[in-house]
Short mmCIF file of C-alpha atoms and ligand atoms in Angstrom, two decimals:
data_model
loop_
_atom_site.label_atom_id
_atom_site.label_comp_id
_atom_site.label_asym_id
_atom_site.label_seq_id
_atom_site.Cartn_x
_atom_site.Cartn_y
_atom_site.Cartn_z
CA MET B 1 -0.07 0.01 0.01
CA ASP B 2 1.21 3.51 -0.76
CA PRO B 3 2.59 4.79 2.67
CA LEU B 4 0.69 8.06 1.97
CA LEU B 5 -2.59 6.24 2.10
CA ASP B 6 -1.64 3.69 4.83
CA PHE B 7 -3.89 4.22 7.93
CA SER B 8 -2.79 0.99 9.60
CA GLY B 9 -3.47 1.07 13.33
CA LYS B 10 -4.96 4.56 13.20
CA VAL B 11 -8.23 4.90 15.32
CA ALA B 12 -10.86 7.06 13.62
CA ILE B 13 -14.27 8.51 14.50
CA ILE B 14 -16.68 9.12 11.58
CA THR B 15 -20.14 10.51 11.89
CA GLY B 16 -23.01 10.17 9.39
CA VAL B 17 -21.98 6.78 8.04
CA ALA B 18 -25.29 5.23 7.05
CA SER B 19 -25.12 6.66 3.53
CA GLY B 20 -23.13 8.99 1.25
CA PHE B 21 -19.61 10.20 2.05
CA GLY B 22 -19.49 8.79 5.50
CA LYS B 23 -20.30 5.32 4.33
CA GLN B 24 -17.75 5.29 1.57
CA LEU B 25 -15.09 6.96 3.73
CA SER B 26 -15.57 4.31 6.46
CA THR B 27 -15.05 1.57 3.89
CA SER B 28 -12.00 3.27 2.44
CA LEU B 29 -10.29 3.99 5.83
CA HIS B 30 -11.16 0.44 7.06
CA GLN B 31 -9.59 -1.08 3.93
CA ARG B 32 -6.43 0.90 4.56
CA GLY B 33 -6.13 -0.40 8.06
CA ALA B 34 -7.85 1.97 10.39
CA LYS B 35 -10.00 0.88 13.32
CA LEU B 36 -13.36 2.71 13.38
CA VAL B 37 -15.91 4.09 15.76
CA VAL B 38 -18.90 5.28 13.68
CA GLY B 39 -22.01 7.22 14.63
CA ASP B 40 -25.33 7.96 13.11
CA ILE B 41 -28.94 8.27 14.04
CA ASP B 42 -29.84 5.80 11.26
CA GLU B 43 -29.17 2.66 13.24
CA ALA B 44 -30.24 0.25 10.58
CA GLY B 45 -28.05 1.78 7.90
CA MET B 46 -25.17 2.04 10.36
CA ALA B 47 -25.59 -1.69 11.34
CA GLU B 48 -25.47 -2.69 7.68
CA LEU B 49 -22.19 -0.95 7.25
CA VAL B 50 -20.70 -2.35 10.39
CA GLU B 51 -21.80 -5.89 9.47
CA SER B 52 -20.27 -5.55 5.93
CA LEU B 53 -16.90 -4.42 7.32
CA GLY B 54 -16.69 -7.02 10.16
CA ASP B 55 -13.88 -6.41 12.64
CA ASN B 56 -12.26 -3.39 14.10
CA ILE B 57 -15.39 -1.30 13.77
CA VAL B 58 -17.89 -0.28 16.40
CA GLY B 59 -21.16 1.37 15.46
CA GLN B 60 -22.89 3.56 18.15
CA ARG B 61 -26.06 5.51 17.92
CA CYS B 62 -25.10 9.17 17.96
CA ASP B 63 -27.20 12.16 17.33
CA VAL B 64 -24.41 14.72 16.57
CA SER B 65 -26.57 17.57 18.01
CA SER B 66 -26.18 16.08 21.38
CA GLU B 67 -23.02 16.97 23.33
CA ALA B 68 -23.41 13.76 25.36
CA ASP B 69 -23.58 11.67 22.21
CA CYS B 70 -20.50 13.30 20.81
CA ALA B 71 -18.52 12.77 23.98
CA ALA B 72 -19.67 9.07 24.15
CA LEU B 73 -18.11 8.31 20.73
CA VAL B 74 -14.79 9.54 21.95
CA LYS B 75 -15.10 7.46 25.08
CA THR B 76 -15.83 4.30 23.06
CA ALA B 77 -12.80 4.93 20.77
CA GLN B 78 -10.53 5.24 23.89
CA GLU B 79 -12.12 2.23 25.66
CA LYS B 80 -12.18 -0.13 22.63
CA PHE B 81 -9.10 0.92 20.75
CA GLY B 82 -7.06 2.94 23.39
CA ARG B 83 -6.60 6.22 21.40
CA LEU B 84 -8.01 8.61 18.79
CA ASP B 85 -6.01 9.70 15.73
CA ILE B 86 -8.65 10.82 13.27
CA ALA B 87 -12.12 12.41 13.47
CA VAL B 88 -14.32 13.20 10.58
CA ASN B 89 -17.35 15.37 11.52
CA ASN B 90 -19.38 14.55 8.47
CA ALA B 91 -23.03 14.04 9.59
CA GLY B 92 -25.33 16.71 8.16
CA VAL B 93 -28.86 17.53 6.97
CA GLY B 94 -30.04 19.48 3.97
CA ASP B 95 -31.90 22.74 4.04
CA ALA B 96 -35.74 22.99 3.63
CA MET B 97 -35.07 25.17 0.64
CA SER B 98 -36.65 28.61 1.02
CA LEU B 99 -35.68 32.24 0.38
CA THR B 100 -33.99 34.03 3.29
CA HIS B 101 -37.16 35.93 4.17
CA GLU B 102 -39.15 32.72 4.20
CA THR B 103 -36.63 30.75 6.38
CA THR B 104 -38.33 29.64 9.66
CA GLU B 105 -36.76 29.70 13.14
CA GLN B 106 -37.22 25.88 13.29
CA VAL B 107 -35.24 25.32 10.06
CA PHE B 108 -32.44 27.68 11.23
CA ASP B 109 -32.26 26.02 14.65
CA LYS B 110 -32.09 22.61 13.10
CA GLN B 111 -29.25 23.55 10.80
CA MET B 112 -27.28 25.24 13.65
CA ALA B 113 -27.64 22.16 15.90
CA VAL B 114 -26.98 19.34 13.35
CA ASN B 115 -24.60 21.01 10.93
CA LEU B 116 -22.68 23.47 13.22
CA LYS B 117 -22.97 22.85 16.94
CA SER B 118 -22.10 19.14 16.19
CA VAL B 119 -18.74 20.16 14.92
CA LEU B 120 -17.92 22.13 18.05
CA MET B 121 -19.16 19.46 20.30
CA GLY B 122 -17.25 16.83 18.37
CA MET B 123 -13.95 18.66 18.52
CA LYS B 124 -14.47 19.52 22.19
CA TYR B 125 -13.91 15.80 23.03
CA GLN B 126 -11.99 14.65 20.08
CA ILE B 127 -9.11 17.11 20.36
CA PRO B 128 -8.21 16.37 23.97
CA ALA B 129 -8.21 12.61 23.19
CA MET B 130 -5.83 13.22 20.26
CA ILE B 131 -3.54 15.50 22.29
CA GLU B 132 -3.32 12.61 24.94
CA GLY B 133 -2.02 10.35 22.12
CA GLY B 134 0.46 12.93 20.76
CA GLY B 135 -1.66 14.49 18.01
CA GLY B 136 -4.16 13.71 15.26
CA ALA B 137 -6.26 15.04 12.32
CA VAL B 138 -9.76 16.43 12.28
CA LEU B 139 -11.68 16.90 9.13
CA ASN B 140 -14.91 18.79 9.22
CA VAL B 141 -17.26 18.57 6.32
CA SER B 142 -18.32 22.03 5.13
CA SER B 143 -19.58 22.58 1.55
CA MET B 144 -19.30 25.07 -1.33
CA ALA B 145 -22.21 26.65 0.55
CA GLY B 146 -19.58 27.36 3.26
CA LEU B 147 -17.49 29.49 0.80
CA GLY B 148 -20.19 31.59 -0.84
CA GLY B 149 -23.78 32.31 -0.97
CA ALA B 150 -26.23 29.47 -1.62
CA PRO B 151 -29.65 30.68 -2.88
CA ASN B 152 -32.58 29.10 -1.02
CA MET B 153 -30.25 27.54 1.57
CA SER B 154 -29.43 30.48 3.84
CA ALA B 155 -29.52 28.52 7.05
CA TYR B 156 -27.36 25.68 5.50
CA ALA B 157 -24.88 28.33 4.21
CA ALA B 158 -24.70 29.98 7.49
CA ALA B 159 -23.98 26.58 9.26
CA LYS B 160 -21.34 25.58 6.70
CA HIS B 161 -19.59 29.00 6.79
CA GLY B 162 -19.57 28.44 10.63
CA VAL B 163 -17.86 25.07 10.19
CA ILE B 164 -14.95 26.75 8.42
CA GLY B 165 -14.76 29.32 11.31
CA LEU B 166 -14.61 26.60 13.76
CA SER B 167 -12.08 24.59 11.85
CA LYS B 168 -9.62 27.51 11.32
CA THR B 169 -9.87 28.56 14.86
CA ALA B 170 -9.13 25.08 16.22
CA ALA B 171 -6.38 24.66 13.70
CA VAL B 172 -4.53 27.76 15.12
CA GLU B 173 -5.33 26.92 18.79
CA TYR B 174 -3.92 23.27 18.50
CA ALA B 175 -1.16 23.59 15.92
CA ARG B 176 1.55 23.32 18.62
CA LYS B 177 -0.17 20.15 19.95
CA ASN B 178 0.22 18.39 16.69
CA VAL B 179 -3.49 18.34 15.97
CA ARG B 180 -4.41 19.37 12.33
CA VAL B 181 -7.84 20.56 11.62
CA ASN B 182 -9.19 21.20 8.06
CA ALA B 183 -12.51 21.55 6.36
CA ILE B 184 -13.53 20.11 3.12
CA CYS B 185 -15.95 21.96 0.85
CA PRO B 186 -17.52 19.75 -1.83
CA PHE B 187 -19.68 20.86 -4.69
CA PHE B 188 -22.65 18.57 -5.42
CA SER B 189 -22.44 14.66 -5.28
CA PRO B 190 -25.35 12.24 -5.62
CA THR B 191 -25.88 11.35 -2.04
CA ASN B 192 -29.21 11.31 -0.09
CA ILE B 193 -28.79 14.88 1.20
CA GLY B 194 -29.61 16.70 -2.03
CA ALA B 195 -32.00 14.05 -3.40
CA GLY B 196 -35.02 16.25 -2.93
CA PHE B 197 -33.33 19.43 -4.13
CA LEU B 198 -32.17 17.66 -7.25
CA LYS B 199 -35.66 16.39 -8.10
CA ALA B 200 -36.67 19.91 -9.26
CA GLU B 201 -36.71 19.93 -12.95
CA GLY B 202 -33.54 21.43 -14.65
CA THR B 203 -31.63 21.66 -11.33
CA GLU B 204 -29.09 18.99 -12.23
CA GLU B 205 -28.39 20.47 -15.62
CA ALA B 206 -28.20 24.00 -14.47
CA LEU B 207 -25.75 23.08 -11.71
CA SER B 208 -23.53 21.06 -13.96
CA ARG B 209 -23.50 23.90 -16.48
CA GLY B 210 -22.07 26.19 -13.75
CA CYS B 211 -19.22 23.88 -13.11
CA PRO B 212 -16.12 24.15 -15.27
CA MET B 213 -15.85 20.39 -15.35
CA LYS B 214 -19.56 20.28 -16.43
CA ARG B 215 -20.42 17.53 -13.96
CA TYR B 216 -20.84 16.67 -10.33
CA GLY B 217 -18.13 14.98 -8.26
CA THR B 218 -18.59 11.35 -7.59
CA ILE B 219 -18.90 10.13 -3.96
CA GLU B 220 -15.59 8.34 -4.56
CA GLU B 221 -13.83 11.47 -5.82
CA VAL B 222 -14.85 13.38 -2.64
CA VAL B 223 -13.80 10.58 -0.38
CA ASN B 224 -10.51 10.31 -2.07
CA ALA B 225 -9.89 13.92 -1.32
CA MET B 226 -10.74 13.28 2.23
CA LEU B 227 -8.16 10.44 2.42
CA LEU B 228 -5.49 12.79 0.97
CA ILE B 229 -6.35 15.49 3.54
CA LEU B 230 -6.26 12.96 6.45
CA SER B 231 -3.09 11.20 5.19
CA PRO B 232 -0.48 10.77 7.84
CA GLY B 233 2.05 12.15 5.19
CA ASN B 234 0.00 15.40 4.89
CA SER B 235 1.40 16.67 8.13
CA TYR B 236 1.78 20.33 7.33
CA MET B 237 -1.73 21.12 5.91
CA THR B 238 -3.92 22.55 8.57
CA GLY B 239 -6.44 25.42 9.00
CA GLN B 240 -7.62 25.07 5.33
CA ALA B 241 -11.06 25.03 3.72
CA ILE B 242 -10.35 22.80 0.77
CA ALA B 243 -12.79 23.00 -2.20
CA VAL B 244 -13.41 19.75 -4.10
CA ASP B 245 -15.51 21.28 -6.79
CA GLY B 246 -14.42 20.87 -10.41
CA ALA B 247 -13.16 24.51 -10.21
CA VAL B 248 -16.54 26.09 -9.45
CA SER B 249 -14.83 28.29 -6.82
CA ALA B 250 -12.02 29.27 -9.21
CA ILE B 251 -14.38 31.16 -11.41
N1 NAD G 301 -23.59 15.53 -1.19
C1 NAD G 301 -23.36 16.76 -1.46
O1 NAD G 301 -23.62 17.28 -2.56
C2 NAD G 301 -22.71 17.51 -0.39
C3 NAD G 301 -22.08 18.75 -0.78
C4 NAD G 301 -21.34 19.41 0.19
C5 NAD G 301 -21.41 19.13 1.47
N2 NAD G 301 -21.94 17.90 1.92
C6 NAD G 301 -21.94 17.48 3.30
O2 NAD G 301 -21.48 16.19 3.36
C7 NAD G 301 -21.84 15.59 4.56
C8 NAD G 301 -22.42 14.20 4.34
O3 NAD G 301 -23.59 14.24 3.64
P1 NAD G 301 -23.85 13.42 2.39
O4 NAD G 301 -23.89 14.16 1.21
O5 NAD G 301 -23.05 12.10 2.46
O6 NAD G 301 -25.40 13.00 2.67
P2 NAD G 301 -26.23 11.75 3.20
O7 NAD G 301 -27.58 12.24 3.49
O8 NAD G 301 -26.10 10.59 2.25
O9 NAD G 301 -25.45 11.42 4.57
C9 NAD G 301 -25.65 12.12 5.73
C10 NAD G 301 -25.64 11.06 6.96
O10 NAD G 301 -25.76 11.88 8.14
C11 NAD G 301 -26.66 11.23 9.01
N3 NAD G 301 -27.19 12.18 9.98
C12 NAD G 301 -28.09 13.10 9.73
N4 NAD G 301 -28.50 13.74 10.85
C13 NAD G 301 -27.78 13.21 11.85
C14 NAD G 301 -27.60 13.48 13.26
N5 NAD G 301 -28.42 14.47 13.84
N6 NAD G 301 -26.71 12.71 13.87
C15 NAD G 301 -25.96 11.73 13.39
N7 NAD G 301 -26.07 11.51 12.02
C16 NAD G 301 -26.93 12.15 11.31
C17 NAD G 301 -27.65 10.62 8.09
O11 NAD G 301 -28.39 9.53 8.74
C18 NAD G 301 -26.80 10.08 7.02
O12 NAD G 301 -26.17 8.80 7.21
C19 NAD G 301 -22.95 16.62 5.13
O13 NAD G 301 -22.38 17.37 6.19
C20 NAD G 301 -23.27 17.42 3.96
O14 NAD G 301 -23.70 18.74 4.34
C21 NAD G 301 -22.67 17.19 0.92
#
């Protein structure tokens, strides 16, 4: 195995693993030797993943908007595998799709809880555990909507901008402790989260037209970028919001 993508013996927490990026990333990290503690509210989907991977993986119900649940994942990683090297705060929910002036308090509060508070509550427990073991790498999943405006998704955009703020701040705070913190900002990929949004006629074509590569990123392409960011060899990259977007953000 290429040493840059060798995660043998690394202990990783991944949230949001029942589908999409989290599911594929769990599989890829596990294949490369990592031991996993995974969390999701979709217990059936998570159980399927855990069963398919077999050993060196623990699935634990985790609602990422709960501080106690975020803390419990870290406790499990330490109890079962003795350390924590990697954390990917990936779980997230889509927006209800409305103009800014039509966005409800309920929608905004849910976005803040699941897509933003979760990242702080995750890192709050993950980072001390990593420091205990000599360092580690956190990857927080933001979005293109974290780098610019996202029409009809103001609450989602606010949460994803916040994820970048949290990531950069933690990167600076813990740089001397050998904990790297980055955010990834994907454009669209065909996971469950955007399924409703993409149903609207013409959306898929319009979005692809706006991308210099004229297509979405596959789930695998985004996950490959995650692996590169997390790679133990990538030890000087921290505090970055990395776009994986077919050059959308370069226009
Ligand atoms: N797919 C895209 O186009 C895209 C683009 C940019 C960013 N993202 C981000 O990628 C991340 C992963 O999403 P995805 O695209 O794989 O979508 P997905 O819907 O396939 O996966 C999201 C996962 O998060 C889980 N989840 C939802 N709420 C949760 C909660 N409260 N606690 C724990 N788990 C919860 C779901 O059960 C699911 O397994 C999200 O943060 C999303 O905002 C996705």
